[in-house]
mmCIF file with all atom_site columns, C-alpha atoms in Angstrom:
data_model
loop_
_atom_site.group_PDB
_atom_site.id
_atom_site.type_symbol
_atom_site.label_atom_id
_atom_site.label_alt_id
_atom_site.label_comp_id
_atom_site.label_asym_id
_atom_site.label_entity_id
_atom_site.label_seq_id
_atom_site.pdbx_PDB_ins_code
_atom_site.Cartn_x
_atom_site.Cartn_y
_atom_site.Cartn_z
_atom_site.occupancy
_atom_site.B_iso_or_equiv
_atom_site.pdbx_formal_charge
_atom_site.auth_seq_id
_atom_site.auth_comp_id
_atom_site.auth_asym_id
_atom_site.auth_atom_id
_atom_site.pdbx_PDB_model_num
ATOM 1   C CA . MET A 1 1   ? 25.062  -1.899  -18.845 1.00 0.00 ? 1   MET A CA 1
ATOM 2   C CA . SER A 1 2   ? 23.912  -5.042  -17.819 1.00 0.00 ? 2   SER A CA 1
ATOM 3   C CA . ALA A 1 3   ? 25.637  -8.581  -18.521 1.00 0.00 ? 3   ALA A CA 1
ATOM 4   C CA . ARG A 1 4   ? 23.828  -10.221 -21.196 1.00 0.00 ? 4   ARG A CA 1
ATOM 5   C CA . ARG A 1 5   ? 22.661  -14.229 -20.725 1.00 0.00 ? 5   ARG A CA 1
ATOM 6   C CA . GLY A 1 6   ? 21.564  -16.932 -22.832 1.00 0.00 ? 6   GLY A CA 1
ATOM 7   C CA . PRO A 1 7   ? 17.801  -17.825 -22.899 1.00 0.00 ? 7   PRO A CA 1
ATOM 8   C CA . VAL A 1 8   ? 15.737  -18.422 -19.284 1.00 0.00 ? 8   VAL A CA 1
ATOM 9   C CA . THR A 1 9   ? 13.932  -21.700 -19.620 1.00 0.00 ? 9   THR A CA 1
ATOM 10  C CA . PRO A 1 10  ? 10.477  -22.017 -18.998 1.00 0.00 ? 10  PRO A CA 1
ATOM 11  C CA . VAL A 1 11  ? 8.977   -23.151 -15.237 1.00 0.00 ? 11  VAL A CA 1
ATOM 12  C CA . GLY A 1 12  ? 5.709   -23.392 -14.287 1.00 0.00 ? 12  GLY A CA 1
ATOM 13  C CA . ILE A 1 13  ? 4.827   -21.527 -10.924 1.00 0.00 ? 13  ILE A CA 1
ATOM 14  C CA . ASP A 1 14  ? 4.484   -25.209 -8.445  1.00 0.00 ? 14  ASP A CA 1
ATOM 15  C CA . GLU A 1 15  ? 8.385   -25.678 -9.877  1.00 0.00 ? 15  GLU A CA 1
ATOM 16  C CA . LEU A 1 16  ? 8.936   -22.306 -8.782  1.00 0.00 ? 16  LEU A CA 1
ATOM 17  C CA . LEU A 1 17  ? 7.559   -22.392 -5.709  1.00 0.00 ? 17  LEU A CA 1
ATOM 18  C CA . GLU A 1 18  ? 9.705   -25.876 -5.043  1.00 0.00 ? 18  GLU A CA 1
ATOM 19  C CA . ARG A 1 19  ? 13.231  -23.732 -6.104  1.00 0.00 ? 19  ARG A CA 1
ATOM 20  C CA . VAL A 1 20  ? 12.467  -20.581 -3.961  1.00 0.00 ? 20  VAL A CA 1
ATOM 21  C CA . ARG A 1 21  ? 11.317  -22.678 -0.847  1.00 0.00 ? 21  ARG A CA 1
ATOM 22  C CA . ALA A 1 22  ? 13.996  -24.854 -0.508  1.00 0.00 ? 22  ALA A CA 1
ATOM 23  C CA . GLY A 1 23  ? 15.930  -21.844 0.005   1.00 0.00 ? 23  GLY A CA 1
ATOM 24  C CA . TYR A 1 24  ? 14.733  -21.068 3.135   1.00 0.00 ? 24  TYR A CA 1
ATOM 25  C CA . THR A 1 25  ? 12.584  -22.943 5.973   1.00 0.00 ? 25  THR A CA 1
ATOM 26  C CA . ARG A 1 26  ? 8.886   -21.771 6.400   1.00 0.00 ? 26  ARG A CA 1
ATOM 27  C CA . VAL A 1 27  ? 7.225   -21.602 10.177  1.00 0.00 ? 27  VAL A CA 1
ATOM 28  C CA . ASP A 1 28  ? 3.859   -22.783 10.855  1.00 0.00 ? 28  ASP A CA 1
ATOM 29  C CA . ALA A 1 29  ? 1.173   -20.477 12.750  1.00 0.00 ? 29  ALA A CA 1
ATOM 30  C CA . GLN A 1 30  ? 2.335   -21.507 15.503  1.00 0.00 ? 30  GLN A CA 1
ATOM 31  C CA . GLU A 1 31  ? 5.936   -21.177 15.082  1.00 0.00 ? 31  GLU A CA 1
ATOM 32  C CA . ALA A 1 32  ? 5.256   -17.449 14.042  1.00 0.00 ? 32  ALA A CA 1
ATOM 33  C CA . TYR A 1 33  ? 3.131   -16.255 16.947  1.00 0.00 ? 33  TYR A CA 1
ATOM 34  C CA . ALA A 1 34  ? 6.665   -17.799 18.675  1.00 0.00 ? 34  ALA A CA 1
ATOM 35  C CA . ALA A 1 35  ? 8.701   -15.701 16.774  1.00 0.00 ? 35  ALA A CA 1
ATOM 36  C CA . SER A 1 36  ? 6.383   -12.854 17.017  1.00 0.00 ? 36  SER A CA 1
ATOM 37  C CA . ALA A 1 37  ? 6.510   -12.854 20.505  1.00 0.00 ? 37  ALA A CA 1
ATOM 38  C CA . ALA A 1 38  ? 10.552  -13.413 20.065  1.00 0.00 ? 38  ALA A CA 1
ATOM 39  C CA . GLY A 1 39  ? 10.639  -10.100 18.439  1.00 0.00 ? 39  GLY A CA 1
ATOM 40  C CA . ALA A 1 40  ? 10.649  -10.815 14.704  1.00 0.00 ? 40  ALA A CA 1
ATOM 41  C CA . LEU A 1 41  ? 8.616   -8.230  12.332  1.00 0.00 ? 41  LEU A CA 1
ATOM 42  C CA . LEU A 1 42  ? 4.873   -9.942  10.844  1.00 0.00 ? 42  LEU A CA 1
ATOM 43  C CA . VAL A 1 43  ? 4.364   -8.922  8.018   1.00 0.00 ? 43  VAL A CA 1
ATOM 44  C CA . ASP A 1 44  ? 1.222   -8.604  6.353   1.00 0.00 ? 44  ASP A CA 1
ATOM 45  C CA . ILE A 1 45  ? 0.741   -8.151  2.129   1.00 0.00 ? 45  ILE A CA 1
ATOM 46  C CA . ARG A 1 46  ? -2.951  -9.192  2.129   1.00 0.00 ? 46  ARG A CA 1
ATOM 47  C CA . TYR A 1 47  ? -4.581  -7.012  0.315   1.00 0.00 ? 47  TYR A CA 1
ATOM 48  C CA . GLN A 1 48  ? -7.029  -4.653  1.320   1.00 0.00 ? 48  GLN A CA 1
ATOM 49  C CA . ALA A 1 49  ? -9.817  -5.994  0.605   1.00 0.00 ? 49  ALA A CA 1
ATOM 50  C CA . LEU A 1 50  ? -9.139  -9.493  2.230   1.00 0.00 ? 50  LEU A CA 1
ATOM 51  C CA . ARG A 1 51  ? -8.005  -7.542  4.874   1.00 0.00 ? 51  ARG A CA 1
ATOM 52  C CA . GLU A 1 52  ? -11.796 -6.382  6.114   1.00 0.00 ? 52  GLU A CA 1
ATOM 53  C CA . ARG A 1 53  ? -12.698 -9.505  5.470   1.00 0.00 ? 53  ARG A CA 1
ATOM 54  C CA . ASP A 1 54  ? -11.419 -11.707 7.849   1.00 0.00 ? 54  ASP A CA 1
ATOM 55  C CA . GLY A 1 55  ? -9.367  -9.638  10.207  1.00 0.00 ? 55  GLY A CA 1
ATOM 56  C CA . LEU A 1 56  ? -5.356  -8.732  10.916  1.00 0.00 ? 56  LEU A CA 1
ATOM 57  C CA . ILE A 1 57  ? -2.976  -10.032 13.264  1.00 0.00 ? 57  ILE A CA 1
ATOM 58  C CA . PRO A 1 58  ? -2.213  -7.544  15.786  1.00 0.00 ? 58  PRO A CA 1
ATOM 59  C CA . GLY A 1 59  ? 1.241   -5.719  15.491  1.00 0.00 ? 59  GLY A CA 1
ATOM 60  C CA . ALA A 1 60  ? 1.877   -6.879  12.249  1.00 0.00 ? 60  ALA A CA 1
ATOM 61  C CA . LEU A 1 61  ? 3.059   -4.507  9.372   1.00 0.00 ? 61  LEU A CA 1
ATOM 62  C CA . VAL A 1 62  ? 1.042   -3.806  6.921   1.00 0.00 ? 62  VAL A CA 1
ATOM 63  C CA . VAL A 1 63  ? 2.697   -3.450  3.435   1.00 0.00 ? 63  VAL A CA 1
ATOM 64  C CA . GLU A 1 64  ? 1.507   -3.606  0.535   1.00 0.00 ? 64  GLU A CA 1
ATOM 65  C CA . ARG A 1 65  ? 2.772   -6.143  -1.879  1.00 0.00 ? 65  ARG A CA 1
ATOM 66  C CA . ASN A 1 66  ? 3.782   -4.663  -4.121  1.00 0.00 ? 66  ASN A CA 1
ATOM 67  C CA . GLU A 1 67  ? 5.999   -1.676  -1.889  1.00 0.00 ? 67  GLU A CA 1
ATOM 68  C CA . LEU A 1 68  ? 7.099   -5.120  0.289   1.00 0.00 ? 68  LEU A CA 1
ATOM 69  C CA . GLU A 1 69  ? 11.337  -4.036  -0.814  1.00 0.00 ? 69  GLU A CA 1
ATOM 70  C CA . TRP A 1 70  ? 11.024  -0.307  -0.385  1.00 0.00 ? 70  TRP A CA 1
ATOM 71  C CA . ARG A 1 71  ? 9.489   -0.290  2.611   1.00 0.00 ? 71  ARG A CA 1
ATOM 72  C CA . LEU A 1 72  ? 11.959  -3.498  3.805   1.00 0.00 ? 72  LEU A CA 1
ATOM 73  C CA . ASP A 1 73  ? 15.183  -2.619  2.806   1.00 0.00 ? 73  ASP A CA 1
ATOM 74  C CA . PRO A 1 74  ? 17.088  -1.255  6.041   1.00 0.00 ? 74  PRO A CA 1
ATOM 75  C CA . THR A 1 75  ? 19.670  1.078   3.227   1.00 0.00 ? 75  THR A CA 1
ATOM 76  C CA . GLY A 1 76  ? 16.641  1.869   1.165   1.00 0.00 ? 76  GLY A CA 1
ATOM 77  C CA . SER A 1 77  ? 15.261  5.941   1.671   1.00 0.00 ? 77  SER A CA 1
ATOM 78  C CA . HIS A 1 78  ? 11.657  5.053   1.571   1.00 0.00 ? 78  HIS A CA 1
ATOM 79  C CA . ARG A 1 79  ? 12.063  1.955   4.176   1.00 0.00 ? 79  ARG A CA 1
ATOM 80  C CA . ALA A 1 80  ? 9.505   1.723   7.267   1.00 0.00 ? 80  ALA A CA 1
ATOM 81  C CA . ALA A 1 81  ? 10.926  2.222   10.763  1.00 0.00 ? 81  ALA A CA 1
ATOM 82  C CA . GLU A 1 82  ? 10.480  -1.673  11.300  1.00 0.00 ? 82  GLU A CA 1
ATOM 83  C CA . ALA A 1 83  ? 13.626  -1.679  9.062   1.00 0.00 ? 83  ALA A CA 1
ATOM 84  C CA . THR A 1 84  ? 16.214  -1.718  11.185  1.00 0.00 ? 84  THR A CA 1
ATOM 85  C CA . GLY A 1 85  ? 18.884  -3.914  9.912   1.00 0.00 ? 85  GLY A CA 1
ATOM 86  C CA . HIS A 1 86  ? 19.691  -7.226  7.170   1.00 0.00 ? 86  HIS A CA 1
ATOM 87  C CA . ASP A 1 87  ? 19.074  -9.547  9.706   1.00 0.00 ? 87  ASP A CA 1
ATOM 88  C CA . LEU A 1 88  ? 16.048  -9.455  10.838  1.00 0.00 ? 88  LEU A CA 1
ATOM 89  C CA . ARG A 1 89  ? 13.651  -11.897 11.251  1.00 0.00 ? 89  ARG A CA 1
ATOM 90  C CA . VAL A 1 90  ? 10.528  -11.117 9.579   1.00 0.00 ? 90  VAL A CA 1
ATOM 91  C CA . VAL A 1 91  ? 7.621   -13.597 8.491   1.00 0.00 ? 91  VAL A CA 1
ATOM 92  C CA . VAL A 1 92  ? 5.296   -12.997 5.341   1.00 0.00 ? 92  VAL A CA 1
ATOM 93  C CA . ILE A 1 93  ? 1.834   -13.335 5.131   1.00 0.00 ? 93  ILE A CA 1
ATOM 94  C CA . CYS A 1 94  ? -0.393  -13.616 2.065   1.00 0.00 ? 94  CYS A CA 1
ATOM 95  C CA . ASN A 1 95  ? -3.276  -15.016 2.358   1.00 0.00 ? 95  ASN A CA 1
ATOM 96  C CA . GLU A 1 96  ? -2.529  -18.719 1.609   1.00 0.00 ? 96  GLU A CA 1
ATOM 97  C CA . GLY A 1 97  ? 1.041   -19.199 1.822   1.00 0.00 ? 97  GLY A CA 1
ATOM 98  C CA . TYR A 1 98  ? 1.485   -19.032 -1.519  1.00 0.00 ? 98  TYR A CA 1
ATOM 99  C CA . ALA A 1 99  ? 2.396   -14.905 -2.739  1.00 0.00 ? 99  ALA A CA 1
ATOM 100 C CA . SER A 1 100 ? 4.304   -14.472 0.452   1.00 0.00 ? 100 SER A CA 1
ATOM 101 C CA . SER A 1 101 ? 7.188   -17.353 -0.224  1.00 0.00 ? 101 SER A CA 1
ATOM 102 C CA . LEU A 1 102 ? 7.608   -15.229 -3.599  1.00 0.00 ? 102 LEU A CA 1
ATOM 103 C CA . ALA A 1 103 ? 7.786   -12.504 -1.609  1.00 0.00 ? 103 ALA A CA 1
ATOM 104 C CA . ALA A 1 104 ? 10.067  -14.358 1.402   1.00 0.00 ? 104 ALA A CA 1
ATOM 105 C CA . ALA A 1 105 ? 12.600  -14.948 -1.929  1.00 0.00 ? 105 ALA A CA 1
ATOM 106 C CA . SER A 1 106 ? 13.028  -11.819 -2.704  1.00 0.00 ? 106 SER A CA 1
ATOM 107 C CA . LEU A 1 107 ? 14.128  -9.999  0.592   1.00 0.00 ? 107 LEU A CA 1
ATOM 108 C CA . HIS A 1 108 ? 16.609  -13.058 0.787   1.00 0.00 ? 108 HIS A CA 1
ATOM 109 C CA . ALA A 1 109 ? 17.801  -11.635 -2.808  1.00 0.00 ? 109 ALA A CA 1
ATOM 110 C CA . LEU A 1 110 ? 17.396  -7.722  -0.288  1.00 0.00 ? 110 LEU A CA 1
ATOM 111 C CA . GLY A 1 111 ? 20.088  -9.885  1.732   1.00 0.00 ? 111 GLY A CA 1
ATOM 112 C CA . LEU A 1 112 ? 17.332  -10.150 4.767   1.00 0.00 ? 112 LEU A CA 1
ATOM 113 C CA . HIS A 1 113 ? 18.529  -14.083 5.652   1.00 0.00 ? 113 HIS A CA 1
ATOM 114 C CA . ARG A 1 114 ? 15.849  -14.739 7.983   1.00 0.00 ? 114 ARG A CA 1
ATOM 115 C CA . ALA A 1 115 ? 12.790  -13.854 6.256   1.00 0.00 ? 115 ALA A CA 1
ATOM 116 C CA . THR A 1 116 ? 10.671  -16.003 6.220   1.00 0.00 ? 116 THR A CA 1
ATOM 117 C CA . ASP A 1 117 ? 6.846   -17.514 5.614   1.00 0.00 ? 117 ASP A CA 1
ATOM 118 C CA . LEU A 1 118 ? 3.890   -18.413 6.937   1.00 0.00 ? 118 LEU A CA 1
ATOM 119 C CA . THR A 1 119 ? 2.701   -21.493 5.877   1.00 0.00 ? 119 THR A CA 1
ATOM 120 C CA . GLY A 1 120 ? -0.919  -21.603 5.320   1.00 0.00 ? 120 GLY A CA 1
ATOM 121 C CA . GLY A 1 121 ? -0.693  -18.224 5.451   1.00 0.00 ? 121 GLY A CA 1
ATOM 122 C CA . PHE A 1 122 ? -3.384  -15.947 7.092   1.00 0.00 ? 122 PHE A CA 1
ATOM 123 C CA . GLN A 1 123 ? -5.424  -18.912 7.251   1.00 0.00 ? 123 GLN A CA 1
ATOM 124 C CA . ALA A 1 124 ? -4.114  -21.373 9.077   1.00 0.00 ? 124 ALA A CA 1
ATOM 125 C CA . TRP A 1 125 ? -2.710  -18.430 11.632  1.00 0.00 ? 125 TRP A CA 1
ATOM 126 C CA . LYS A 1 126 ? -7.048  -17.548 11.763  1.00 0.00 ? 126 LYS A CA 1
ATOM 127 C CA . SER A 1 127 ? -7.566  -21.598 11.963  1.00 0.00 ? 127 SER A CA 1
ATOM 128 C CA . ALA A 1 128 ? -5.161  -22.559 14.183  1.00 0.00 ? 128 ALA A CA 1
ATOM 129 C CA . GLY A 1 129 ? -7.429  -20.190 16.697  1.00 0.00 ? 129 GLY A CA 1
ATOM 130 C CA . LEU A 1 130 ? -4.597  -16.984 17.164  1.00 0.00 ? 130 LEU A CA 1
ATOM 131 C CA . PRO A 1 131 ? -5.457  -13.879 17.936  1.00 0.00 ? 131 PRO A CA 1
ATOM 132 C CA . VAL A 1 132 ? -7.232  -11.693 14.958  1.00 0.00 ? 132 VAL A CA 1
ATOM 133 C CA . VAL A 1 133 ? -8.359  -8.334  15.339  1.00 0.00 ? 133 VAL A CA 1
ATOM 134 C CA . THR A 1 134 ? -11.308 -6.559  12.778  1.00 0.00 ? 134 THR A CA 1
ATOM 135 C CA . ALA A 1 135 ? -10.507 -2.834  13.121  1.00 0.00 ? 135 ALA A CA 1
ATOM 136 C CA . THR A 1 136 ? -10.405 -0.117  10.309  1.00 0.00 ? 136 THR A CA 1
ATOM 137 C CA . GLU A 1 137 ? -7.288  -0.139  9.211   1.00 0.00 ? 137 GLU A CA 1
ATOM 138 C CA . PRO A 1 138 ? -4.602  0.183   11.248  1.00 0.00 ? 138 PRO A CA 1
ATOM 139 C CA . PRO A 1 139 ? -0.769  2.219   10.252  1.00 0.00 ? 139 PRO A CA 1
ATOM 140 C CA . THR A 1 140 ? 0.642   1.355   7.827   1.00 0.00 ? 140 THR A CA 1
ATOM 141 C CA . ALA A 1 141 ? 4.165   1.878   6.885   1.00 0.00 ? 141 ALA A CA 1
ATOM 142 C CA . ALA A 1 142 ? 4.370   5.742   4.259   1.00 0.00 ? 142 ALA A CA 1
ATOM 143 C CA . PRO A 1 143 ? 3.179   5.225   0.725   1.00 0.00 ? 143 PRO A CA 1
ATOM 144 C CA . HIS A 1 144 ? 6.041   4.997   -1.739  1.00 0.00 ? 144 HIS A CA 1
ATOM 145 C CA . PRO A 1 145 ? 6.270   8.320   -3.855  1.00 0.00 ? 145 PRO A CA 1
#
C-alpha cells in the first residue's frame, strides 16, 4: 500500500531541470573525457537515428533511455555487466544535455550517487574535437525482457 500524498504543485521543465541539476555537479566534454580515462562509465542514451547520423563515442555503453535504470541498477536482475556497484562513476550523454540531466537524477534515486551528465551532450563532445567514430551499431546491454 502506498502512502497518500497531497497534490503535486505543477512545475515547468526548465524549473525541473534546474532543481535536478542542483543535486549534482555536471561535467563538460573535457571533464567527461578525463573521467572516462580514469575509469568512469560513459553511457550514451541517444536514440539509434542520432547515433547513426552523428557517430559514437568510442568505449561508451549504449543504453536506450527507456532501459537505463534496469541496466545500471547494480542490484537488478537485468543489469549490464558494467553496472558494478553504487559507487560507479557514470556520465550520461544525450544529444544536447537535457534528457541526460533527468536520467542522471533518476540514477541518483537508485543510489548511484556519482552519476552526472555531460553539459551540452554529444554535440558538445563532438564540437570539442573529442573522439567520435562512425561505425555499425556497437554491442549494447542485452534487451530488457
